[in-house]
Coordinates of N, CA, C and O in Angstrom, one line a residue:
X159 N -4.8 24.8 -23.1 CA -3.9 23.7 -23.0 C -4.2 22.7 -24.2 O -5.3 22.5 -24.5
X160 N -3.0 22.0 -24.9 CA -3.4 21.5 -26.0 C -3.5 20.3 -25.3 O -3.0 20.1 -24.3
X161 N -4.4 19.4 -26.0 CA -4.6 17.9 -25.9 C -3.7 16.8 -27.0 O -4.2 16.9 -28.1
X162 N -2.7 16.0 -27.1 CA -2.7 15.6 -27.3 C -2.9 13.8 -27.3 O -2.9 13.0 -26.4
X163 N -3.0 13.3 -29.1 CA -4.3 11.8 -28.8 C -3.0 11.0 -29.5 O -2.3 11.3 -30.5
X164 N -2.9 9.8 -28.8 CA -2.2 8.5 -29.7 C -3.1 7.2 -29.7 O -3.8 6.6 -28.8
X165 N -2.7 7.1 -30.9 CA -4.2 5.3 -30.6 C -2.9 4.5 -31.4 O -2.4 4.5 -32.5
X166 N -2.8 3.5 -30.0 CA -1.7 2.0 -30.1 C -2.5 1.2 -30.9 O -3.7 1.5 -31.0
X167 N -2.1 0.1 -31.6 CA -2.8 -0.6 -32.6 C -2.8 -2.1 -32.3 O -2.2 -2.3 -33.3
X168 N -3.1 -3.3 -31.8 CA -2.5 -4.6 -31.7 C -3.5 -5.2 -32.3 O -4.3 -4.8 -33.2
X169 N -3.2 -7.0 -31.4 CA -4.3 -7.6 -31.7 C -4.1 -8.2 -30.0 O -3.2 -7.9 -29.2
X170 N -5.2 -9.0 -29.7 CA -5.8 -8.6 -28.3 C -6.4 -10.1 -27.9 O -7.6 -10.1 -28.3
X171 N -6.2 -11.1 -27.6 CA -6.8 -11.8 -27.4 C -8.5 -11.6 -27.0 O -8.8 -10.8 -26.2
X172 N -9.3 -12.6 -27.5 CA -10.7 -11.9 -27.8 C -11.3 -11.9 -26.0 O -11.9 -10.9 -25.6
X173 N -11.2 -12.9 -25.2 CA -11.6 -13.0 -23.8 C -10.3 -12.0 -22.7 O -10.5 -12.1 -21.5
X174 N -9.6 -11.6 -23.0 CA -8.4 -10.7 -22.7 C -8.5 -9.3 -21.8 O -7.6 -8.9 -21.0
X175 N -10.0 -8.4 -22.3 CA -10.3 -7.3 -22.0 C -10.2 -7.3 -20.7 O -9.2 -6.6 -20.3
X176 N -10.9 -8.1 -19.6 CA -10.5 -8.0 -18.3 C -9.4 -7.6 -17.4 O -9.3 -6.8 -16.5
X177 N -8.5 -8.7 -17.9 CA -6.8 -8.5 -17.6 C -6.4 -7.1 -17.8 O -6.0 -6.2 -17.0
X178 N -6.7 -7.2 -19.3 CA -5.4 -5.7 -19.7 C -6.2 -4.4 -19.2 O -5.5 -3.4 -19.2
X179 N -7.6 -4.3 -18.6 CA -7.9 -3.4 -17.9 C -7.3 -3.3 -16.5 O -7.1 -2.2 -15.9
X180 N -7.0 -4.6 -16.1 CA -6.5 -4.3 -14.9 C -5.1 -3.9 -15.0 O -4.7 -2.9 -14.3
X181 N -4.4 -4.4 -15.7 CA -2.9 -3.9 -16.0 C -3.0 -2.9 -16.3 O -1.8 -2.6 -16.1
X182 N -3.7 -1.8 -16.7 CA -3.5 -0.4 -16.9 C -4.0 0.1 -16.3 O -3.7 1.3 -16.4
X183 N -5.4 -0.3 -14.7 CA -5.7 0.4 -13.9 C -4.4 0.1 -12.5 O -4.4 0.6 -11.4
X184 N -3.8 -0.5 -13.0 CA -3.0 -1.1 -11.7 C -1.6 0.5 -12.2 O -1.2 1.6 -11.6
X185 N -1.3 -0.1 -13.5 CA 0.1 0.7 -13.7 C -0.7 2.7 -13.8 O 0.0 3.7 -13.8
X186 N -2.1 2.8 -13.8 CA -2.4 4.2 -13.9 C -3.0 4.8 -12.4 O -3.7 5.7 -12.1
X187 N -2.2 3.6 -11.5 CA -1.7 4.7 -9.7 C -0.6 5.0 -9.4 O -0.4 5.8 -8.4
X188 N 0.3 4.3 -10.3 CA 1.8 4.6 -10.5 C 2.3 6.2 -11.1 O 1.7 7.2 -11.3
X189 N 3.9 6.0 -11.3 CA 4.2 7.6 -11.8 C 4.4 7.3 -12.9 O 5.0 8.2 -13.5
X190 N 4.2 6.2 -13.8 CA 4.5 6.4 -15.4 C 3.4 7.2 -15.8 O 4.0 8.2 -16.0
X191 N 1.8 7.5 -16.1 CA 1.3 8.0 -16.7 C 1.5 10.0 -16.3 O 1.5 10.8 -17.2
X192 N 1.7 10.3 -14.9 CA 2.6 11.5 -14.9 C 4.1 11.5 -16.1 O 4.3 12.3 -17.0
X193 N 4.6 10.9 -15.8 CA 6.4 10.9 -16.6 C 5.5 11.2 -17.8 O 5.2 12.4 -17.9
X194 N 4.9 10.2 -18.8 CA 4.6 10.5 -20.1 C 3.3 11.9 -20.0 O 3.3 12.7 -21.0
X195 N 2.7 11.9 -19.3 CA 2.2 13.6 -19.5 C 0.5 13.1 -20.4 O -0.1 13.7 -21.3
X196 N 0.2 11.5 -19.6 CA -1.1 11.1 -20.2 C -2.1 11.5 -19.0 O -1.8 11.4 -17.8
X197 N -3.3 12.1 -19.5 CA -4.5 12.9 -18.9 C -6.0 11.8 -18.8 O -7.0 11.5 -18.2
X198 N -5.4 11.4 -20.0 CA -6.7 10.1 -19.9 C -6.5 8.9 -21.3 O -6.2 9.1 -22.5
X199 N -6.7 7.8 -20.3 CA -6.9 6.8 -21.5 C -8.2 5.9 -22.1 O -9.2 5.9 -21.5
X200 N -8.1 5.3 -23.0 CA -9.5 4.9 -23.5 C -9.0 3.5 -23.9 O -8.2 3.5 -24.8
X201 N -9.4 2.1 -23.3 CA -9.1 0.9 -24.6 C -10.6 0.6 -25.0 O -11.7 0.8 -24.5
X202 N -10.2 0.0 -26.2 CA -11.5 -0.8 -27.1 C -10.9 -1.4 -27.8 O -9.8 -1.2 -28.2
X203 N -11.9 -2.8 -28.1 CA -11.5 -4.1 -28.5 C -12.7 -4.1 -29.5 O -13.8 -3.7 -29.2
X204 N -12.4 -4.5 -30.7 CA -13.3 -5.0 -32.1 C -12.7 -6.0 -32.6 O -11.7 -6.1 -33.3
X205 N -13.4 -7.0 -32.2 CA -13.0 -8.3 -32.3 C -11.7 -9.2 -31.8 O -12.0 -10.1 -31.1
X206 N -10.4 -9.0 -32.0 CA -9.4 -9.3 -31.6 C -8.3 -8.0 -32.4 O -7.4 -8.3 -33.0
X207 N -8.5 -6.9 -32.2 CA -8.1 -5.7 -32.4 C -8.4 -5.1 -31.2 O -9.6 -5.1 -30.8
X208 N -7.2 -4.3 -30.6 CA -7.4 -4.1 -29.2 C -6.7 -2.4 -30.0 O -5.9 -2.2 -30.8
X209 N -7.5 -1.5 -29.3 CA -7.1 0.1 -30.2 C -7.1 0.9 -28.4 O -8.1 1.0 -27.6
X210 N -5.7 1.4 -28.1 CA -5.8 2.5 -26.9 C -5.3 3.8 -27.2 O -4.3 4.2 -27.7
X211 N -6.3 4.4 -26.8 CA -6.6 5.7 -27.7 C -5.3 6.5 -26.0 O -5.4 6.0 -24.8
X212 N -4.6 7.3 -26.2 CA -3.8 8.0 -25.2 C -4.0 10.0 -25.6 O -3.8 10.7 -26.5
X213 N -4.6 10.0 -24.2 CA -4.2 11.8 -24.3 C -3.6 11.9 -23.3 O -3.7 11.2 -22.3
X214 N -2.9 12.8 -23.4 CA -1.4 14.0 -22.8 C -1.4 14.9 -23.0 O -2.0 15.3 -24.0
X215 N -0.6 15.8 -22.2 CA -0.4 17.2 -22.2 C 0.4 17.5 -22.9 O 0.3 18.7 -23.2
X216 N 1.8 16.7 -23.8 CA 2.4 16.8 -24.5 C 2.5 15.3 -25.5 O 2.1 14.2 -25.0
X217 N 3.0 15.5 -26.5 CA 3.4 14.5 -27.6 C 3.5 12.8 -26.6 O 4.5 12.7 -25.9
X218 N 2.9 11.9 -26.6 CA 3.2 11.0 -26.4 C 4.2 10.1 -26.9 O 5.0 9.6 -26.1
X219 N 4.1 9.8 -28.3 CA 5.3 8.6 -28.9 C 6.6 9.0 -28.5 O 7.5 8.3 -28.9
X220 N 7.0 10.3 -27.5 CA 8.0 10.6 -27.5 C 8.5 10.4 -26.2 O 9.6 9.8 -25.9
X221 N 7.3 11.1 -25.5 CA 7.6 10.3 -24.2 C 7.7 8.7 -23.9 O 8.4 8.0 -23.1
X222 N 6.8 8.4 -24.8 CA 6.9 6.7 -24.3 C 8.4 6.3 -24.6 O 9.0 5.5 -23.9
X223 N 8.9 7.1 -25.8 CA 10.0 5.8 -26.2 C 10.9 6.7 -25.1 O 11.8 5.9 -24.8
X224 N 11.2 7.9 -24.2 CA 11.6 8.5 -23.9 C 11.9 7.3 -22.1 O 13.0 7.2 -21.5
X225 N 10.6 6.8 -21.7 CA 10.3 5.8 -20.4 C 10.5 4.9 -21.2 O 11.7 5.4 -21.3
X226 N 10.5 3.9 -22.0 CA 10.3 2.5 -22.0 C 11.2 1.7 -22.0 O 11.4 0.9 -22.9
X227 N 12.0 2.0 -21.0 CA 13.2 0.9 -20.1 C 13.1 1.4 -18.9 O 14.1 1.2 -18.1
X228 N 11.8 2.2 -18.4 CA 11.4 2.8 -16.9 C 11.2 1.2 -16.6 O 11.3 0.4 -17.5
X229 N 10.8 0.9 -15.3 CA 10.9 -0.6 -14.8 C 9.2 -0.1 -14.7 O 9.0 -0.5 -13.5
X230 N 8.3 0.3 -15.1 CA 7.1 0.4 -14.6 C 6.7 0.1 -16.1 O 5.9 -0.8 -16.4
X231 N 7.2 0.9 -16.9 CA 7.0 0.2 -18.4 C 7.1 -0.8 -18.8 O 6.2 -1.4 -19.4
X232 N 8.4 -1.4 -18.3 CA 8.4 -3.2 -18.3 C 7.8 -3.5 -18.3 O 7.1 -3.9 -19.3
X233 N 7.2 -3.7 -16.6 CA 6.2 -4.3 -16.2 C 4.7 -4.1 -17.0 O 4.3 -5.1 -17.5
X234 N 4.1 -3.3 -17.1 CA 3.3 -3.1 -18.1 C 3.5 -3.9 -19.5 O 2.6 -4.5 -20.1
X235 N 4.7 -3.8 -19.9 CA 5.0 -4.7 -21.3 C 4.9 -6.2 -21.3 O 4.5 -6.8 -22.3
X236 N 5.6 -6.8 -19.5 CA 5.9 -8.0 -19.1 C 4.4 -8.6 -19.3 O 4.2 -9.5 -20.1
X237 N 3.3 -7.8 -18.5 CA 2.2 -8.2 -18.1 C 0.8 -8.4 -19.3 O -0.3 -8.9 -19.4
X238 N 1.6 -7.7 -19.9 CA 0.5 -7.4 -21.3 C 0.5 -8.5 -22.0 O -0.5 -9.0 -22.4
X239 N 1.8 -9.1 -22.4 CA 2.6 -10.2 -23.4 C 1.7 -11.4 -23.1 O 1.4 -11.7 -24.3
X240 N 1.2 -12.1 -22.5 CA 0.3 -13.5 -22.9 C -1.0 -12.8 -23.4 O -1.9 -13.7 -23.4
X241 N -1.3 -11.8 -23.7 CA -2.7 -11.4 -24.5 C -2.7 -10.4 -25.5 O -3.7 -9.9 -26.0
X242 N -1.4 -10.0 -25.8 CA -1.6 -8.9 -26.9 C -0.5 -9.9 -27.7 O 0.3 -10.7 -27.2
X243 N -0.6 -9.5 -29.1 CA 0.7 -8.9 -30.2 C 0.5 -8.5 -30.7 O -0.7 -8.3 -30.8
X244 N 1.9 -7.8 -31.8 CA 1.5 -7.0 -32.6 C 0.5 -6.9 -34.0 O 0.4 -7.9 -34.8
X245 N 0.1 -6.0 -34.0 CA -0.8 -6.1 -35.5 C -0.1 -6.1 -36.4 O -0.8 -6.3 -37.3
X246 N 1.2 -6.1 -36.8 CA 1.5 -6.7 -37.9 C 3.0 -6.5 -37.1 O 3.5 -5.5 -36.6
X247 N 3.4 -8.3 -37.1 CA 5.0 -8.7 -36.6 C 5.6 -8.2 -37.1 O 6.3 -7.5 -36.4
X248 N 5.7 -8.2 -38.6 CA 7.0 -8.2 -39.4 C 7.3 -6.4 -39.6 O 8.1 -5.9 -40.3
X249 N 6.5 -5.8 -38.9 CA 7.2 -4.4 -38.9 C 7.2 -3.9 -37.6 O 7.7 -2.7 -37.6
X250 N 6.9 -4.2 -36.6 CA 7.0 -4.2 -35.5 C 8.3 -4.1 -34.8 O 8.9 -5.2 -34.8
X251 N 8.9 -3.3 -34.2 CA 10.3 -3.3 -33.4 C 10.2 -2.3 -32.4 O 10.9 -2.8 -31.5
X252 N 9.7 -1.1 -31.8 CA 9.3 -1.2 -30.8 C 8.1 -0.5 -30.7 O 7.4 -0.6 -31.8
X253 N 7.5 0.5 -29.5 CA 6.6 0.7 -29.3 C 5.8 1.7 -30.1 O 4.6 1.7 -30.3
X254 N 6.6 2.7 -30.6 CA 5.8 3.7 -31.6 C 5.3 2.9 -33.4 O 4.6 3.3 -34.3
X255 N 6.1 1.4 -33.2 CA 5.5 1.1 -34.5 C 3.7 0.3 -34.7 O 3.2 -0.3 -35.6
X256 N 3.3 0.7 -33.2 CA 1.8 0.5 -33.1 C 1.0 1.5 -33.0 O -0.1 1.5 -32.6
X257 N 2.0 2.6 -33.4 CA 0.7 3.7 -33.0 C 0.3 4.1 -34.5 O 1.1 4.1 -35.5
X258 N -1.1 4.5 -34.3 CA -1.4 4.8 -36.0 C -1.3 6.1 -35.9 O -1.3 6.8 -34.9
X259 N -1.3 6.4 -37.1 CA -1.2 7.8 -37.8 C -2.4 8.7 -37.9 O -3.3 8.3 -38.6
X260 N -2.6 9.9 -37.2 CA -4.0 10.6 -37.2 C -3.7 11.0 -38.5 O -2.6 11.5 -38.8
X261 N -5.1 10.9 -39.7 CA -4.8 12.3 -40.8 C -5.8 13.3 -40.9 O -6.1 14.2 -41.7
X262 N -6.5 12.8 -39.6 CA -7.9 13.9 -39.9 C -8.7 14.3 -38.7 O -9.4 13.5 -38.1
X263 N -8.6 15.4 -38.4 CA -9.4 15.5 -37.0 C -10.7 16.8 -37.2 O -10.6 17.5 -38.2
X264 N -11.8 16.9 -36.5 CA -12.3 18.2 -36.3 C -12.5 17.7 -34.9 O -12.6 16.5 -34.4
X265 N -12.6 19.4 -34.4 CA -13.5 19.3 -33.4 C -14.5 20.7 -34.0 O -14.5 21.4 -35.0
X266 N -15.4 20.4 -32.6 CA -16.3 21.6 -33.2 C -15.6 22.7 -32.3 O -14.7 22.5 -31.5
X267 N -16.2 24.2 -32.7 CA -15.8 25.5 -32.3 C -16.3 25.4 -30.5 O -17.2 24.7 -30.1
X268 N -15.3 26.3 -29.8 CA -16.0 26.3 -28.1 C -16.9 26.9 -28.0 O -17.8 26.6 -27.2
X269 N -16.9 28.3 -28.7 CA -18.2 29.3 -28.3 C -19.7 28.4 -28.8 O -20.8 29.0 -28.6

């Protein structure tokens, strides 16, 4: 089965981690992370750079934009908004313009 990885990009208010863990442990008993086809998530915060790394069973950026006028997305979006923005406003319009671009991966061999 393939894995795939999206890592969202913001900036994060620096005392903030608390919250937005709970907002994604709250919204990940829900059915949005089934709908988008995510298997596991990761946040980390460096400094006021907040980076969420997303794996799925299929393509994420597509499902997201595919839910995000799902009412569980909102809420996720509603709840996130006093502690994130984006890493850069001025290109920002909606959710896939925070995800960065992979150009390089290995993994090692299974055997």
């Amino acid at each position: 089965m393939s894995v795939y990885r999206t890592m969202i990009v913001a900036k994060m208010q620096r005392d903030a981690a608390p919250q937005v863990a709970k907002i994604f442990a709250d919204s990940d008993r829900g059915e949005l992370p089934e709908l988008i086809g995510v298997t596991g998530r990761s946040l980390f915060q460096f400094g006021d750079v907040y980076l969420h790394l997303i794996e799925a069973d299929r393509p994420p950026a597509t499902e997201v934009t595919k839910y995000a006028k799902h009412p569980e997305f909102r809420d996720v979006s509603a709840r996130l908004q006093p502690y994130m923005q984006a890493y850069d406003p001025a290109t920002w319009r909606e959710p896939k313009d925070a995800m960065a671009h992979e150009f390089y991966r290995w993994e090692r061999d299974a055997g």
